[in-house]
Coordinates of N, CA, C and O in Angstrom, one line a residue:
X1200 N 16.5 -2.7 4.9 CA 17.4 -1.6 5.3 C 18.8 -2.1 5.6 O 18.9 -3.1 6.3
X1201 N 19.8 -1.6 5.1 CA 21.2 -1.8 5.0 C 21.4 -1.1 6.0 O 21.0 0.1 6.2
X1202 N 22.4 -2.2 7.1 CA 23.2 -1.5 8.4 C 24.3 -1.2 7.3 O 24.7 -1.9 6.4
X1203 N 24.7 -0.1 8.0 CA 26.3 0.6 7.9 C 27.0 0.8 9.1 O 26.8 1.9 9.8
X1204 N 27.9 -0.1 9.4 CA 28.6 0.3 11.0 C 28.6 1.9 11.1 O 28.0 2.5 11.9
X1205 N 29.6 2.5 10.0 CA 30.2 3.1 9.9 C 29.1 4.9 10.3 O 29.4 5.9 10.8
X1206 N 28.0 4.6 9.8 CA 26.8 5.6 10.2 C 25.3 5.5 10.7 O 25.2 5.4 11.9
X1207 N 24.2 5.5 9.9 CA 23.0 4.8 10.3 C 22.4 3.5 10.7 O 23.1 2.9 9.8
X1208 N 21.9 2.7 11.0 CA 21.7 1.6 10.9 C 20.3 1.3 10.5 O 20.3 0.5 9.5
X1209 N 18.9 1.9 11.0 CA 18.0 2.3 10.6 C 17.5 3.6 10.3 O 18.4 4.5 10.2
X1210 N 16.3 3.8 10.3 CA 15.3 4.9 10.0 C 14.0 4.4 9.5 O 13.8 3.8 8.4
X1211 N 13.1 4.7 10.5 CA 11.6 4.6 10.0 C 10.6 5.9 10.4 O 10.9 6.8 11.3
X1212 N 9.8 5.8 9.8 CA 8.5 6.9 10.1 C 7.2 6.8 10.2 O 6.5 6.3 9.3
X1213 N 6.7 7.1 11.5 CA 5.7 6.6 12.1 C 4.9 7.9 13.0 O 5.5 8.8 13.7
X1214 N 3.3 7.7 12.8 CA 2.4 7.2 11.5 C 2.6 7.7 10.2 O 3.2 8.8 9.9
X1215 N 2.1 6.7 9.5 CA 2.3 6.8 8.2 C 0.8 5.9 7.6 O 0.8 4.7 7.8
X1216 N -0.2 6.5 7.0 CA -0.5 8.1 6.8 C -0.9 8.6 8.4 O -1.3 7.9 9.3
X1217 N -0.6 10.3 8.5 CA -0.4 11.1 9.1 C -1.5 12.2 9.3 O -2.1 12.9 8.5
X1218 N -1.5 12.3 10.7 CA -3.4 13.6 10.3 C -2.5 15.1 10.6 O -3.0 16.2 10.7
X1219 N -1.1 15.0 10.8 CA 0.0 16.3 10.7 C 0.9 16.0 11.5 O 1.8 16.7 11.1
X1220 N 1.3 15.1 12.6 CA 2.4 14.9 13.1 C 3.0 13.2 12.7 O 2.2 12.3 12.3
X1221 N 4.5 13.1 13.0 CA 5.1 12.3 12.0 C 6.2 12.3 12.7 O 6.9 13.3 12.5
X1222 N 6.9 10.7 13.8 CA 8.1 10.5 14.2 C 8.7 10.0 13.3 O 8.2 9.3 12.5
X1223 N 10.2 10.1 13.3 CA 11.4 10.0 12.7 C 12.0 9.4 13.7 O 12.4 9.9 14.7
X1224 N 12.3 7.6 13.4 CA 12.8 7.1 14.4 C 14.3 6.8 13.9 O 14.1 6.4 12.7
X1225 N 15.7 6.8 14.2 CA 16.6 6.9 13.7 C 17.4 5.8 14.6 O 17.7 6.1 15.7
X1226 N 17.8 4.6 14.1 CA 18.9 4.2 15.0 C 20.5 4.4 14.5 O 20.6 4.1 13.3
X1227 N 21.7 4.9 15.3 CA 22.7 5.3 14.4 C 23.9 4.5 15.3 O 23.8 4.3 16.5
X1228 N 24.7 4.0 14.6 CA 26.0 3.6 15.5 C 27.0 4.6 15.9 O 28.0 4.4 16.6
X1229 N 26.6 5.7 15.4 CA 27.7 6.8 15.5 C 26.9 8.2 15.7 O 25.7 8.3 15.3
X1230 N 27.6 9.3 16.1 CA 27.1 10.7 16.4 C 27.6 11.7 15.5 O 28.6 12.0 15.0
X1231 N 26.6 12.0 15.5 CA 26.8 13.1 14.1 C 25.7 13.5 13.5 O 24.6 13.1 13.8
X1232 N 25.8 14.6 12.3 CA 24.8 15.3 11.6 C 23.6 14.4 10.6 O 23.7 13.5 9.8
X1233 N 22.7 15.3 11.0 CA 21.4 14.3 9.7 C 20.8 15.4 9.3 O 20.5 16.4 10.0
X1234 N 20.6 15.3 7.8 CA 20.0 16.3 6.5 C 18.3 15.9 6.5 O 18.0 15.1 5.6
X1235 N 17.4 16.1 7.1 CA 16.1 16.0 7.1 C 15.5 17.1 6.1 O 15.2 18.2 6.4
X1236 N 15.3 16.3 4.5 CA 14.6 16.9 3.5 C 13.4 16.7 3.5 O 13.1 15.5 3.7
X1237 N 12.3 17.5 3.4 CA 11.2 17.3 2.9 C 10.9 18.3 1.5 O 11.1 19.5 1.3
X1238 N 10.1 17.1 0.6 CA 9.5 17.9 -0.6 C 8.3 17.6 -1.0 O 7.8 16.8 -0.1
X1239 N 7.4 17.9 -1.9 CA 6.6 17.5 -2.6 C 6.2 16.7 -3.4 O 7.2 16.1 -3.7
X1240 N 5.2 16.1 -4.2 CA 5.3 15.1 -5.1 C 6.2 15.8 -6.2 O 7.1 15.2 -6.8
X1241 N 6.0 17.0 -6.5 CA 6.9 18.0 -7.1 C 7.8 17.8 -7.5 O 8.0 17.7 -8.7
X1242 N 9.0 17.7 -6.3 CA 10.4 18.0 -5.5 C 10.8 19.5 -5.5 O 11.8 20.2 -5.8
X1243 N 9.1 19.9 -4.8 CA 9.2 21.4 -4.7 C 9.9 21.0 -3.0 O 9.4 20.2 -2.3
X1244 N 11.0 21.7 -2.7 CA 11.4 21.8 -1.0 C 10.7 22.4 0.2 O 10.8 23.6 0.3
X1245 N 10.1 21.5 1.2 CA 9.4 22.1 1.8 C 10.0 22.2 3.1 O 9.5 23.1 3.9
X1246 N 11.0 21.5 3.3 CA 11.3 21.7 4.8 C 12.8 21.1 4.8 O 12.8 19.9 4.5
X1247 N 13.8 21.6 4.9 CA 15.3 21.2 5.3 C 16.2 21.7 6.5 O 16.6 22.8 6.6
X1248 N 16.5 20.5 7.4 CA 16.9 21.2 8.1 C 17.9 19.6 8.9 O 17.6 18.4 8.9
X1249 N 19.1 20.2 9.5 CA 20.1 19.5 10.3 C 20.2 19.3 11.8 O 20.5 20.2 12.6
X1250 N 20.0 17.7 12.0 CA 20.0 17.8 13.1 C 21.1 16.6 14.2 O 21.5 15.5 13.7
X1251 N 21.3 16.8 14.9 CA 22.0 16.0 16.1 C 21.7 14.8 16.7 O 21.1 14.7 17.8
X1252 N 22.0 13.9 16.1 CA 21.8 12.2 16.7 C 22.7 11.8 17.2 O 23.6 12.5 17.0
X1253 N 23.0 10.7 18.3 CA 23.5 10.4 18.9 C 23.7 8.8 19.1 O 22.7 8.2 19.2
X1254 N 25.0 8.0 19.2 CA 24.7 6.8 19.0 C 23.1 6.2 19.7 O 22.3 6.6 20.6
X1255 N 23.3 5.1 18.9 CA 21.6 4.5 19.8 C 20.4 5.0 18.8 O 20.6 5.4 17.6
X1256 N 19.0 5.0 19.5 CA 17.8 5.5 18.9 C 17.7 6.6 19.6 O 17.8 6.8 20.8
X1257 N 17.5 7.5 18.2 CA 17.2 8.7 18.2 C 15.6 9.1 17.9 O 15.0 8.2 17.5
X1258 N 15.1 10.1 17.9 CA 13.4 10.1 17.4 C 13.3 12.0 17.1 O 13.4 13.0 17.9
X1259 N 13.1 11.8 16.2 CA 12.8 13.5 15.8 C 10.9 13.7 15.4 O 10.2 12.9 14.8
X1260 N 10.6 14.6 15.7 CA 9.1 14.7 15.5 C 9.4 15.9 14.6 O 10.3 16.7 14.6
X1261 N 8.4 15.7 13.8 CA 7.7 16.6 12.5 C 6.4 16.5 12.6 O 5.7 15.5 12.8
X1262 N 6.3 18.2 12.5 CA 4.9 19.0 12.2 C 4.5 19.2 10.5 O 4.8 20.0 9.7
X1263 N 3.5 18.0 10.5 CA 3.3 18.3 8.7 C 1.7 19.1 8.9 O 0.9 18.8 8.0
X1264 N 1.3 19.7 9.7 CA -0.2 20.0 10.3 C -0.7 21.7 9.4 O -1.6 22.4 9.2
X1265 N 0.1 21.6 9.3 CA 0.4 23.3 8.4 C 0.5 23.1 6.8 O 0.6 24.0 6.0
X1266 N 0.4 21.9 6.5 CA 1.0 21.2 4.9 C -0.3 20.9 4.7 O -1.1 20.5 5.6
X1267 N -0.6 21.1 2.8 CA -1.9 20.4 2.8 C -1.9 18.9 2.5 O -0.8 18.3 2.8
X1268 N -3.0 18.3 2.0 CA -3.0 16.7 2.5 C -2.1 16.7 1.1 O -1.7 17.5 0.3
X1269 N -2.2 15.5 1.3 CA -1.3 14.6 0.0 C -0.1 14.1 0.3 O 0.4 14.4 1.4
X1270 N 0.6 13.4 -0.7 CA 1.8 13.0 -0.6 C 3.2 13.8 -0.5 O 3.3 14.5 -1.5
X1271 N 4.1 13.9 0.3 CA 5.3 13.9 0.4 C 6.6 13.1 0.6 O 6.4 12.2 1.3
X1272 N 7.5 13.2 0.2 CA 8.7 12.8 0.3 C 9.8 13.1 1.0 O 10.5 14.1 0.6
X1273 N 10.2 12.4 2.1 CA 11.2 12.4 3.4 C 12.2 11.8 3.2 O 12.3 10.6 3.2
X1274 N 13.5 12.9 2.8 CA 15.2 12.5 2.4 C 15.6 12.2 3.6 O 14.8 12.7 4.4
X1275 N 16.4 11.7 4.2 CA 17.6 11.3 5.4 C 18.8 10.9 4.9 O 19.0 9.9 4.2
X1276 N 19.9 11.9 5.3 CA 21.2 11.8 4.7 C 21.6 12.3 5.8 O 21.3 13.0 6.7
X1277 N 22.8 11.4 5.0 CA 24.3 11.8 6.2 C 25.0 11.9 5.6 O 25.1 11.0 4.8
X1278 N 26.2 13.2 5.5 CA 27.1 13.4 5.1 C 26.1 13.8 3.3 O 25.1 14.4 3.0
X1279 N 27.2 12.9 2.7 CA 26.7 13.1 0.8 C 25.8 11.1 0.8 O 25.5 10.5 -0.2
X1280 N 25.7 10.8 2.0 CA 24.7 9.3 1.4 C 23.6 9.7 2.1 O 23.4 10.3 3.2
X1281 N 22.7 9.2 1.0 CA 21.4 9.3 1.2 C 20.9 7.8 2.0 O 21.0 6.7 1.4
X1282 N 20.3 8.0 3.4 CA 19.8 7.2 4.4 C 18.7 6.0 3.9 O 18.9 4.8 3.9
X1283 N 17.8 6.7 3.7 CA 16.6 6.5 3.6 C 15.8 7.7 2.5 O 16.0 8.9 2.2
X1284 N 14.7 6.8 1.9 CA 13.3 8.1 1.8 C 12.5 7.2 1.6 O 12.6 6.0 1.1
X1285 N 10.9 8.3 2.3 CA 10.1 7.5 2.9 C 8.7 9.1 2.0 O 8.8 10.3 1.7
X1286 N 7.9 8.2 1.9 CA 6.5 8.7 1.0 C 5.7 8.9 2.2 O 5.3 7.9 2.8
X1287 N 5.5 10.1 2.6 CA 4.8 10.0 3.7 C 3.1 10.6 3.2 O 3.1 11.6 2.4
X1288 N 2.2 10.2 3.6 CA 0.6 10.3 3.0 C 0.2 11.5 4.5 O 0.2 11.1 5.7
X1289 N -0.2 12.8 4.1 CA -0.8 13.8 5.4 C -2.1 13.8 4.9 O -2.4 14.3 3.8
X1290 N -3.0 13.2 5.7 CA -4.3 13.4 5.9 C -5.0 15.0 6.6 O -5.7 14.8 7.6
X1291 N -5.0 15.9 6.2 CA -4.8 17.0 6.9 C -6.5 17.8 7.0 O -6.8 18.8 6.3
X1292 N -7.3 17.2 7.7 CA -8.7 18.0 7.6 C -9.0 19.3 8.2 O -10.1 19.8 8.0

């Protein structure tokens, strides 16, 4: 994972595989906006939405409990750079 002073430094996601819930741990050197995409094996869009980090570790929780099982795909961006993406496996019985 590439620090960038200038915005993120990490991002990981944990558990991975998942029986429907799924932390987004975020460390950022700076405060500001994050683009949390989710899609499909697809890149059908399943979930987009912006949220508020703050220098330091941040942690966002996602409800995948409503999704059926299988694989997905978790964008993290800031601004127009893409953070991270992470393959997340939902075990969903």
């Amino acid at each position: 994972e590439d620090c960038n002073e200038n915005g993120v430094g990490s991002a990981i996601v944990y558990p991975n595989p998942t029986k429907g819930n799924v932390n987004l741990e975020i460390y950022s050197f700076v405060q500001g906006d994050v683009e949390i995409i989710l899609t499909d094996i697809t890149g059908k869009l399943i979930q987009n939405r912006t949220i508020q980090i703050d220098k330091g570790t941040n942690i966002e929780a996602l409800d995948l409990s409503s999704y059926s099982s299988g694989s997905y795909l978790l964008t993290i961006k800031m601004g127009d750079a893409i953070i991270n993406t992470f393959n997340i496996v939902n075990i969903n019985r």
